[in-house]
Coordinates of C-alpha atoms in Angstrom, one line a residue:
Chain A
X758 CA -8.9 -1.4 21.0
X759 CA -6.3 -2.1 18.2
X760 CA -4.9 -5.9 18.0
X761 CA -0.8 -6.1 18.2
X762 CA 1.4 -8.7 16.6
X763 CA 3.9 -10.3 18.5
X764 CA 6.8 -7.9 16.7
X765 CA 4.7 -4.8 18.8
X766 CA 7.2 -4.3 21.2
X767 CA 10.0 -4.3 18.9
X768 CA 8.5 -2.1 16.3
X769 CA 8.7 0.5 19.2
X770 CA 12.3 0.0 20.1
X771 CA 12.7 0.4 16.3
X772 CA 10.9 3.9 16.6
X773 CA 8.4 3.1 13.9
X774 CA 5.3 4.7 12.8
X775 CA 2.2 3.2 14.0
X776 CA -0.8 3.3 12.3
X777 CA -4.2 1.6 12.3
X778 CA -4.7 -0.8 10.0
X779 CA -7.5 -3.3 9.4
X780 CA -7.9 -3.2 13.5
X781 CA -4.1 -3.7 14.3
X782 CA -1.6 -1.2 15.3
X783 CA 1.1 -1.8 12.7
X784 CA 4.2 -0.5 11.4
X785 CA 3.9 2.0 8.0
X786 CA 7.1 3.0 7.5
X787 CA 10.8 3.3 9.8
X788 CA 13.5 5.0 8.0
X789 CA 11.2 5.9 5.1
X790 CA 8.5 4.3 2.5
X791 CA 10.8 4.8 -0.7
X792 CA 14.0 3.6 1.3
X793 CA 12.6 0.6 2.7
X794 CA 10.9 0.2 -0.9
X795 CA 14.3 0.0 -2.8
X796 CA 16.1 -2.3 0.0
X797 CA 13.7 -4.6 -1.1
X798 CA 13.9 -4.2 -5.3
X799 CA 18.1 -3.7 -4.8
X800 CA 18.4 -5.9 -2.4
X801 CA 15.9 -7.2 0.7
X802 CA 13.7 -6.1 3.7
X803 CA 11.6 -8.1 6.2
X804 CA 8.1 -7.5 7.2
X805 CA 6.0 -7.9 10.5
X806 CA 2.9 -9.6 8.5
X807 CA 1.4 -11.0 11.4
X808 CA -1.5 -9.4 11.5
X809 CA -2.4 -11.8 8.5
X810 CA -5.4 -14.6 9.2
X811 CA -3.7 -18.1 9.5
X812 CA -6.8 -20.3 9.2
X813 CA -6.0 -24.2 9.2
X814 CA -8.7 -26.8 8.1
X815 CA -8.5 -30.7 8.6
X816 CA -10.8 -33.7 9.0
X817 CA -12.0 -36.0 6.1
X818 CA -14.0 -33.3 4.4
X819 CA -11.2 -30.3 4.7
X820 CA -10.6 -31.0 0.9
X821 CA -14.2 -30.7 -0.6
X822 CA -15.3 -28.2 1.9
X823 CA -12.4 -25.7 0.7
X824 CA -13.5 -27.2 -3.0
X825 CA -16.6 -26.2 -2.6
X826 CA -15.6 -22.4 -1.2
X827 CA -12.7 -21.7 -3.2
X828 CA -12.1 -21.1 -6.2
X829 CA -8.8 -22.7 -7.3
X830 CA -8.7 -26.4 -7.2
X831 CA -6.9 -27.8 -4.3
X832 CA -6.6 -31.2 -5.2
X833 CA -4.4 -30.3 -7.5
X834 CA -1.8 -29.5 -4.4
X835 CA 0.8 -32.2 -3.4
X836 CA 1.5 -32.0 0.3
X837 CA 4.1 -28.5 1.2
X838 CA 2.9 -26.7 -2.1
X839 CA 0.9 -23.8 -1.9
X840 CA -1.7 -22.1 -4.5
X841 CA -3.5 -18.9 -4.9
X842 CA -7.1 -19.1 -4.5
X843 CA -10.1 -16.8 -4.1
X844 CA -13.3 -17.4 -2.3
X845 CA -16.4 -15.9 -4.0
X846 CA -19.7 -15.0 -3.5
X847 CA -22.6 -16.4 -5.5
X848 CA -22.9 -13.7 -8.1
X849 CA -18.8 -13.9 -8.8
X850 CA -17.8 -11.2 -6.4
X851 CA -14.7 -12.1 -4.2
X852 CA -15.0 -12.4 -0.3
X853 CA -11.3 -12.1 -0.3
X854 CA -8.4 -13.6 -1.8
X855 CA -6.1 -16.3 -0.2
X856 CA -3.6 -18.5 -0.4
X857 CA -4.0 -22.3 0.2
X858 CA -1.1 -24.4 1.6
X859 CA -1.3 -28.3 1.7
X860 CA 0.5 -28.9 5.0
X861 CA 0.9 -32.4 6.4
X862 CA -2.9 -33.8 7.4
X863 CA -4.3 -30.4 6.4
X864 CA -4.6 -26.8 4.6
X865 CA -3.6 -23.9 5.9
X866 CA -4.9 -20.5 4.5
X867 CA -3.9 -17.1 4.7
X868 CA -6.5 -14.7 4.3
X869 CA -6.4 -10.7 4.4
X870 CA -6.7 -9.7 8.3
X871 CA -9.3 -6.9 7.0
X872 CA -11.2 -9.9 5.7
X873 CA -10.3 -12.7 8.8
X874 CA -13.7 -12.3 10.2
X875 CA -16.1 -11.8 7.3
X876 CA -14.1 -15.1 6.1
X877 CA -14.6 -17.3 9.4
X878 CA -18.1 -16.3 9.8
X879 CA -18.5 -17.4 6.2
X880 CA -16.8 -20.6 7.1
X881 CA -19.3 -21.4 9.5
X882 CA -22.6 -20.3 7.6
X883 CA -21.0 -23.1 5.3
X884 CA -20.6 -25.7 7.6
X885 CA -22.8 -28.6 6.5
X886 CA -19.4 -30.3 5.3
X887 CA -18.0 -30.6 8.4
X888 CA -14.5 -29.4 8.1
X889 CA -12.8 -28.4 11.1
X890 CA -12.1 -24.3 11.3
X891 CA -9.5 -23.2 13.3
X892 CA -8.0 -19.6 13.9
X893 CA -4.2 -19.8 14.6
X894 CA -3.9 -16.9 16.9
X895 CA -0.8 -18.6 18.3
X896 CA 1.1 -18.4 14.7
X897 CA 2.7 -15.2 13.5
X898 CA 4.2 -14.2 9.8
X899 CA 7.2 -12.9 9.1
X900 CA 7.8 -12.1 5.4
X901 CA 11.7 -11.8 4.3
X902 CA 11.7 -10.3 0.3
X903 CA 14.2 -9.3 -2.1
X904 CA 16.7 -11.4 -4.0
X905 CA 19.2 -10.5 -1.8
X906 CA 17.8 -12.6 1.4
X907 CA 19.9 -15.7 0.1
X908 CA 22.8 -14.3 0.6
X909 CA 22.4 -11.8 3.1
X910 CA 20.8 -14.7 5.7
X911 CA 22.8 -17.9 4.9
X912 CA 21.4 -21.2 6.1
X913 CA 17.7 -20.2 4.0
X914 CA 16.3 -23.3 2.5
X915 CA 17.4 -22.1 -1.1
X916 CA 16.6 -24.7 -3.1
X917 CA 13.0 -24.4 -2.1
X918 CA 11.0 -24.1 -5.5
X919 CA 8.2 -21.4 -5.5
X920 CA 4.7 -21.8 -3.7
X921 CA 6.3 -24.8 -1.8
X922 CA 6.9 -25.2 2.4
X923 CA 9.3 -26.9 3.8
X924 CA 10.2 -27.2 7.8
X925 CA 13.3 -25.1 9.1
X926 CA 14.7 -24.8 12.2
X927 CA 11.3 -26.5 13.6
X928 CA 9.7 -23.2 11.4
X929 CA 7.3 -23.7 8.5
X930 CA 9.6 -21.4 5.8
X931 CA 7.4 -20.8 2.6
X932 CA 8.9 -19.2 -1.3
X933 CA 6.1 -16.2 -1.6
X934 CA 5.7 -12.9 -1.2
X935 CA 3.6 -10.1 -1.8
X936 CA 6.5 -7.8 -3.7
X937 CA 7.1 -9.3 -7.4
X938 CA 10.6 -10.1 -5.8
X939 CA 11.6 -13.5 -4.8
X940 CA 11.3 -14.0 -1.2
X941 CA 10.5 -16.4 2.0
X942 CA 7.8 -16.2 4.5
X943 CA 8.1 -17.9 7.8
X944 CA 5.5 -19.1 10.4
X945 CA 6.5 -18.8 13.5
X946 CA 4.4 -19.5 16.8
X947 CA 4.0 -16.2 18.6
X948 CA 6.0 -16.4 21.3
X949 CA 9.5 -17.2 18.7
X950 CA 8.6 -14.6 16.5
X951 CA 10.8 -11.8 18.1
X952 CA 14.1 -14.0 18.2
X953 CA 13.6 -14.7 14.8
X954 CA 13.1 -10.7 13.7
X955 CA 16.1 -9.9 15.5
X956 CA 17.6 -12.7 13.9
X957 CA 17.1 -11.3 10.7
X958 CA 17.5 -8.0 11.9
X959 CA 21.0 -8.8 13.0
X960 CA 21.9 -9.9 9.5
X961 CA 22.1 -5.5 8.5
X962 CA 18.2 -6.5 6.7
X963 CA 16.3 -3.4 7.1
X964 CA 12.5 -3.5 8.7
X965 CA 10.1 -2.9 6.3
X966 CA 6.6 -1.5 6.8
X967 CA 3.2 -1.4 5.5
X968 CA 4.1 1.5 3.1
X969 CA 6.8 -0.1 1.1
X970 CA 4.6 -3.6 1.4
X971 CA 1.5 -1.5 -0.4
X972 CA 3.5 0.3 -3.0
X973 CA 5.6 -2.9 -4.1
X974 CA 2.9 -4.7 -4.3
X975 CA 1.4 -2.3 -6.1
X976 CA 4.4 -2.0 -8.9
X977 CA 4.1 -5.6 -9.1
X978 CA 1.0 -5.8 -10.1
X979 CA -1.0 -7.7 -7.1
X980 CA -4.0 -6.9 -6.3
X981 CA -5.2 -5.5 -3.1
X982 CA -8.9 -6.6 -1.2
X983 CA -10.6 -3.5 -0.7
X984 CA -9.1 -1.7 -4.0
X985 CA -8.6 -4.1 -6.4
X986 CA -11.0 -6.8 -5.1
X987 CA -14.8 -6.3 -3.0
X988 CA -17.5 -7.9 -2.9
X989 CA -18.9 -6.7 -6.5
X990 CA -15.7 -7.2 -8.5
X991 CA -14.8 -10.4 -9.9
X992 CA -11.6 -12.4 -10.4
X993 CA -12.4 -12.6 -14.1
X994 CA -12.3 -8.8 -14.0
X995 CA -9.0 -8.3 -12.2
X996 CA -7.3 -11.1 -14.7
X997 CA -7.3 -14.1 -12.9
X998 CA -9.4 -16.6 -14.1
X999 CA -6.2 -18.6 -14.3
X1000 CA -7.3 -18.8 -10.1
X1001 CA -10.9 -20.3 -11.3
X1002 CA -10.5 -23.9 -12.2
X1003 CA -13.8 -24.2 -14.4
X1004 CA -13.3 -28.1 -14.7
X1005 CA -13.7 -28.9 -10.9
X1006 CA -17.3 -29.7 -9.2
X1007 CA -19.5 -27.0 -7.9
X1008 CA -18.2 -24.3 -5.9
X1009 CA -20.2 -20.9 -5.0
X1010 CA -20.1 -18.1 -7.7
X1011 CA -18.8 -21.0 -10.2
X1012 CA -22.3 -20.2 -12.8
X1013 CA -22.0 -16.1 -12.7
X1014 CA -18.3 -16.7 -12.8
X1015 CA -18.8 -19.1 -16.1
X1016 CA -21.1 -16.9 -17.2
X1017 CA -19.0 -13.5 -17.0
X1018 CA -16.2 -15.5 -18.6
X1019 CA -18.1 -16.0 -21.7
X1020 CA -19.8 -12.8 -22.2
X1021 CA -16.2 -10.5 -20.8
X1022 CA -16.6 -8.7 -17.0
X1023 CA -17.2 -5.1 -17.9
X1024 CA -13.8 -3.8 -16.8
X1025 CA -10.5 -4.9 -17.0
X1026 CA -7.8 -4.8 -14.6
X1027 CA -4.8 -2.4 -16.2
X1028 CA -2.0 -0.5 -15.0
X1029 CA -1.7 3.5 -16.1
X1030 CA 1.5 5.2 -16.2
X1031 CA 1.5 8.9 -16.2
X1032 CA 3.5 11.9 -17.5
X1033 CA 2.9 14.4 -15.8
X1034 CA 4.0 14.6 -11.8
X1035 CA 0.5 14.7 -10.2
X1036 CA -0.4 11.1 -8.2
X1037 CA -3.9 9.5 -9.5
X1038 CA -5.6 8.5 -6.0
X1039 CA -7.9 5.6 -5.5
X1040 CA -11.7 6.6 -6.9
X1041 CA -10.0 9.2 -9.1
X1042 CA -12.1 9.0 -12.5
X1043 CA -10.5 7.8 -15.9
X1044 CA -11.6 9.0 -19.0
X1045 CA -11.8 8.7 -23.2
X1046 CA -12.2 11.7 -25.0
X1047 CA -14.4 13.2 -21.8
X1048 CA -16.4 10.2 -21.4
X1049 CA -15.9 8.4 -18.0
X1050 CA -14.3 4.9 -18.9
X1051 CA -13.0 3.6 -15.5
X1052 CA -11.6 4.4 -12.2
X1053 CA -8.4 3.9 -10.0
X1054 CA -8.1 1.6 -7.7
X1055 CA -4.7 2.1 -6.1
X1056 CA -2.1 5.1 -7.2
X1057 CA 1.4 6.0 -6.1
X1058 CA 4.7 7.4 -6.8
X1059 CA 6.5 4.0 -8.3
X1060 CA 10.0 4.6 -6.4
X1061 CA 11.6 2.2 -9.4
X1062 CA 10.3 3.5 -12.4
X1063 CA 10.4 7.3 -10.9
X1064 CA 6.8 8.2 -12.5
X1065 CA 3.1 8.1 -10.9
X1066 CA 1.6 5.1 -11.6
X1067 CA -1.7 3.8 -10.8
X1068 CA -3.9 0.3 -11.3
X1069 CA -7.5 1.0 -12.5
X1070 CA -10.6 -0.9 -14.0
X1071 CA -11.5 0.7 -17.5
X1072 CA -13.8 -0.8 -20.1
X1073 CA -12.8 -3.5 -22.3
X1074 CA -12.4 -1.4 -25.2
X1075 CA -9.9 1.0 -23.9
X1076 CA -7.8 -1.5 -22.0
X1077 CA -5.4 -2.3 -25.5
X1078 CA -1.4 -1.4 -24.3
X1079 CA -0.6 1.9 -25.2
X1080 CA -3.9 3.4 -25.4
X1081 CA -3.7 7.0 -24.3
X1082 CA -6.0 8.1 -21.7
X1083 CA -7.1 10.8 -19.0
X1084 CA -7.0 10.8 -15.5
X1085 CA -9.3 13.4 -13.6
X1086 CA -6.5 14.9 -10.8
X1087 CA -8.4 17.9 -8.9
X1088 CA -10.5 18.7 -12.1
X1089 CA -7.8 18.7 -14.4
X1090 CA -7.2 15.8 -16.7
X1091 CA -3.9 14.4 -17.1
X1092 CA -2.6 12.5 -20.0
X1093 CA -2.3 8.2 -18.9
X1094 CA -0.9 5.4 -21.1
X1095 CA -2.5 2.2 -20.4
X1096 CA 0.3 -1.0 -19.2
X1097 CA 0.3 -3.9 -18.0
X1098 CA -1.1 -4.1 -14.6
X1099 CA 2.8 -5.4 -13.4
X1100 CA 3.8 -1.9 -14.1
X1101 CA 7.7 -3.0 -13.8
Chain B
X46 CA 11.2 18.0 15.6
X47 CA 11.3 21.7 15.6
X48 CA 9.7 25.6 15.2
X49 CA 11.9 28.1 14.7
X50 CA 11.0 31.0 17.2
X51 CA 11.7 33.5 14.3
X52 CA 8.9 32.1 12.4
X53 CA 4.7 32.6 11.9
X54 CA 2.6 29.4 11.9
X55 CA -0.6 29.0 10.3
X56 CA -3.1 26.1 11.8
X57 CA -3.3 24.3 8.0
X58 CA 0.9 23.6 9.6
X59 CA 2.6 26.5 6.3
X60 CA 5.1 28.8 8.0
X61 CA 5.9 32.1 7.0
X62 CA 9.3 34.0 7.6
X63 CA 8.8 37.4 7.3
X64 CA 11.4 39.8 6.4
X65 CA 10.0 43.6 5.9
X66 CA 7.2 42.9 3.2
X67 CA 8.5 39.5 2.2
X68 CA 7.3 36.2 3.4
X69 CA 8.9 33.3 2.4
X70 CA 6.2 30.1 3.2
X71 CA 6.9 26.4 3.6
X72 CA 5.3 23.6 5.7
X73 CA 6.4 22.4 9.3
X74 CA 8.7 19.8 10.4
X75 CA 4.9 18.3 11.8
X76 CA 3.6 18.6 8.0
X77 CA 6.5 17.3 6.3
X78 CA 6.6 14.1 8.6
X79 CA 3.0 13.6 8.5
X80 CA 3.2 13.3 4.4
X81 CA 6.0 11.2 4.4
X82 CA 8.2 11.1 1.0
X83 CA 7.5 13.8 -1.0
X84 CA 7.4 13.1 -4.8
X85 CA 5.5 16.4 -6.1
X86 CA 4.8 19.8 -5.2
X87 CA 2.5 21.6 -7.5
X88 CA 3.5 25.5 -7.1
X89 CA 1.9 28.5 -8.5
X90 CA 2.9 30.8 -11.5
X91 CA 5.1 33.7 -9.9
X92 CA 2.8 37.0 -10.7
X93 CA -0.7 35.5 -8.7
X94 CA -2.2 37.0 -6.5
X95 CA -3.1 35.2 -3.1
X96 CA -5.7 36.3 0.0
X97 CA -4.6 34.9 3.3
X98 CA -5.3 30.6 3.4
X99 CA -6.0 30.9 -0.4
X100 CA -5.0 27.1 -1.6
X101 CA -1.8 27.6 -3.6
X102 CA -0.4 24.7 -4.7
X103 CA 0.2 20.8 -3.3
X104 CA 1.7 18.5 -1.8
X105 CA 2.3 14.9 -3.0
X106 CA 3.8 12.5 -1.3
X107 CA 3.8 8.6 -1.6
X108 CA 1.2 8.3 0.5
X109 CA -1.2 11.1 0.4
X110 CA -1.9 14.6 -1.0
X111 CA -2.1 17.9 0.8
X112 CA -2.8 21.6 0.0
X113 CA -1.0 24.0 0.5
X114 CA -2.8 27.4 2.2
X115 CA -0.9 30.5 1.8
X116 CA -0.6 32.1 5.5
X117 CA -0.3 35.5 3.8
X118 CA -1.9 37.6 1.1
X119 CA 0.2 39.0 -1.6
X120 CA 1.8 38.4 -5.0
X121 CA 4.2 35.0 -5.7
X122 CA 7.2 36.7 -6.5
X123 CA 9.5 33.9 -6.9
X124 CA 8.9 29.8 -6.4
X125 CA 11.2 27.1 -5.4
X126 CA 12.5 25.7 -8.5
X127 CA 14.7 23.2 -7.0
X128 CA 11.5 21.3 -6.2
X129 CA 10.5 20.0 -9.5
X130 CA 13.8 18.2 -9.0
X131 CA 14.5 17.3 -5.8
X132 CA 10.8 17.3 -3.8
X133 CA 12.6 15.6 -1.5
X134 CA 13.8 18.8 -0.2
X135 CA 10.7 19.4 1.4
X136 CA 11.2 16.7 3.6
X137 CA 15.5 17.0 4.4
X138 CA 15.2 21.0 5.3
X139 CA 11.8 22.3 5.5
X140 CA 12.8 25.2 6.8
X141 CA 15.5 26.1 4.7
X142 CA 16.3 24.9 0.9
X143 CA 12.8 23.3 1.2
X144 CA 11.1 26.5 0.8
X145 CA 7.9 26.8 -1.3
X146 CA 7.2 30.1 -2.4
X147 CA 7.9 33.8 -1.8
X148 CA 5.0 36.5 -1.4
X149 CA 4.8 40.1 -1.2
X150 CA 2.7 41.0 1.5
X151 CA 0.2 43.3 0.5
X152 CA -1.1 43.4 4.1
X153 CA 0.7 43.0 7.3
X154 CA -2.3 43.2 9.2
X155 CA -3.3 40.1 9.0
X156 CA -0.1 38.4 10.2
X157 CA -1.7 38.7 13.7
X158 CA -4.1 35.9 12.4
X159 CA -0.8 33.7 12.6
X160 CA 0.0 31.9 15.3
X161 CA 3.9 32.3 17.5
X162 CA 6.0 29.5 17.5
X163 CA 4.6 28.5 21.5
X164 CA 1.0 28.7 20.2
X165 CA 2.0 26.4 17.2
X166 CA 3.7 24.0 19.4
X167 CA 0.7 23.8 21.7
X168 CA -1.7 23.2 18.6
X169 CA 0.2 19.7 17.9

């Protein structure tokens, strides 16, 4: 039986596609995947994220327990500010990635809601520390993107900076996003999230689905658990050691994690642009001169830039900018040029 | 949604509208919104030869990737060039200026392997 945010009933009314994802039943697309894509890029959408994990932790040892699990350092958060953070197994592969908020008497994470219960069961084979775990079922997320949400929803709390919360309308309103665009995401107990999605909805700002979320995301850059991220890939690899804070006590994965930092992971997260029409799929092979040198982890049409464009690991060596490579389509190769993973 | 009634269906979801030994072939109104956005179609050279459900080209769209089966055999004797422009045709008239490809039929027997526009319908 699928799980169903508290937007289900409206994402009917809307007549949107339903699919199955991660054990919910949740909206991929309404009027379209590249529509909904370029409201957000020209201007905004909002997105039913609630099928998100909202775990909170509190009590005396919330701070070291999430210091010893995480990567990131959360002391370095002041109360309202949030970070991104990963949590690791020992051997440096990631459980899933998260971010951390510093909310008033405790932290609040958001973790993948593929990954929600691998993570609390995690949480309490770890639970010497004492922290208490719990699961806010009763909280929803709604995520508003684009740079247009200012001024297409007046009253926003504009002047909040980046990665920081503040309280709204009795709502905790948060500066992030999963899009590359500026944006707000709100958490909202269950039972206000639909008055708030018509709210926003009433404002002309068109609903958004998992679709355009995965193929913004994607054009930006951001790494997604399960393509970009599993249990055998590190952070190091996908280019975010800045999110492993070296300098901090001991926290699991932190010596293979050192260790792969010294010595270089053995592939590097890149982004592949290519010329030709034909879409590089997930698993698809790269190659160098017929040798296999990497795969894809996530391909699409990029609605912005108008070209297929993919995010693959690929061996050190090959990952300079500009360096030409092949991508194996159907048993033909196609001609890539490695970017940036933030492919915009 | 619809199927035209003056159209042949094949199960892989191509149609075919026949006209004396021509067959023009798409996909359905069901295969179009299935895929979503299309960003690609991947068409044959005009001159090859196809046996009925030969794969004959693709279909991408943002989402996923489909082949395309031709529901006839015959020669390609002409391809919709307006798709390496606007794919996106595909998806606004799939039955009209979203057309694929065009086929001789070098035999109509087979077009009793295709299924009527009620037999289609009750496929979905």
């Amino acid at each position: 039986m699928l799980k169903r945010t508290a937007l289900y009933n409206e994402h009917i009314k809307l007549g949107a596609k339903m699919v199955p994802f991660a054990g919910w039943e949740m909206p991929v697309l309404y009027a379209g995947i590249v529509l909904e894509h370029l409201a957000v890029r020209d201007n905004c959408g909002v997105f039913d994220i609630g099928h998100m994990g909202i775990i909170d932790i509190s009590g005396a040892n919330a701070l070291p327990f999430l210091q010893y699990l995480a990567t990131n350092d959360a002391s370095l958060l002041a109360e309202n500010e949030c970070q991104y953070s990963i949590l690791c197994n020992e051997a440096g592969g990631v459980i899933d990635d998260i971010l951390v908020y510093r909310l008033k008497g405790f932290f609040r994470l958001v973790v993948n809601a593929s990954n929600t219960e691998k993570v609390l069961a995690h949480f309490a084979s770890h639970q010497k520390e004492r922290a208490n775990v719990v699961h806010r079922k009763d909280i929803s997320m709604i995520s508003l993107q684009g740079h247009g949400a200012k001024e297409a929803f007046p009253g926003l709390p504009v002047s909040l900076p980046h990665n920081h919360t503040v309280e709204w309308k009795g709502i905790v309103v948060s500066r992030t996003g999963y899009t590359g665009e500026d944006g707000f995401e709100f958490f909202v107990e269950n039972e206000k999230a639909a008055s708030l999605w018509k709210e926003i909805l009433e404002k002309n700002i068109p609903p958004c689905g998992l679709g355009a979320r995965d193929t913004l995301r994607l054009e930006a850059g951001l790494p997604l658990y399960g393509h970009e991220y599993n249990n055998e890939i590190s952070p190091i690899a996908a280019g975010y050691s800045w999110a492993v804070k070296f300098n901090k006590p001991d926290f699991i994965g932190k010596a293979a994690l050192l260790k792969l930092k010294e010595s270089g992971a053995p592939y590097k997260l890149v982004g592949l642009k290519l010329k030709d029409r034909n879409i590089p799929r997930e698993h698809f092979n790269v190659l160098s001169g017929g040798a296999n040198i990497g795969w894809v982890t996530s391909g699409t049409f990029s609605p912005v830039l108008k070209m297929p464009v993919a995010l693959a690991y690929i061996k050190p060596q090959f990952a300079q900018l500009q360096t030409e490579v092949e991508i194996e389509i159907r048993g033909q190769k196609y001609s890539a040029v490695v970017t940036s993973k933030k492919l915009l | 949604m619809n199927y035209p009634g003056n159209l042949l269906y094949s199960k892989e979801h191509e149609w075919a509208k026949v006209d004396g030994d021509l067959a023009t072939i798409g996909i359905t109104w069901f295969a179009q919104d299935a895929l979503g956005d299309v960003v690609f179609v991947e068409l044959p050279k005009v001159g090859a030869e196809l046996k009925q459900m030969d794969e004959f080209g693709v279909v991408e769209s943002i989402k996923t990737v489909s082949t395309l089966y031709s529901p006839v055999s015959g020669k390609v004797i002409e391809i919709n060039q307006e798709l390496a422009k606007h794919p996106e045709l595909v998806n606004t008239s799939p039955y009209d200026n979203g057309w694929i490809i065009k086929v001789k039929i070098s035999n109509q027997e087979e077009l009793k392997n295709l299924l009527s526009q009620n037999n289609y319908e009750a496929l979905l």
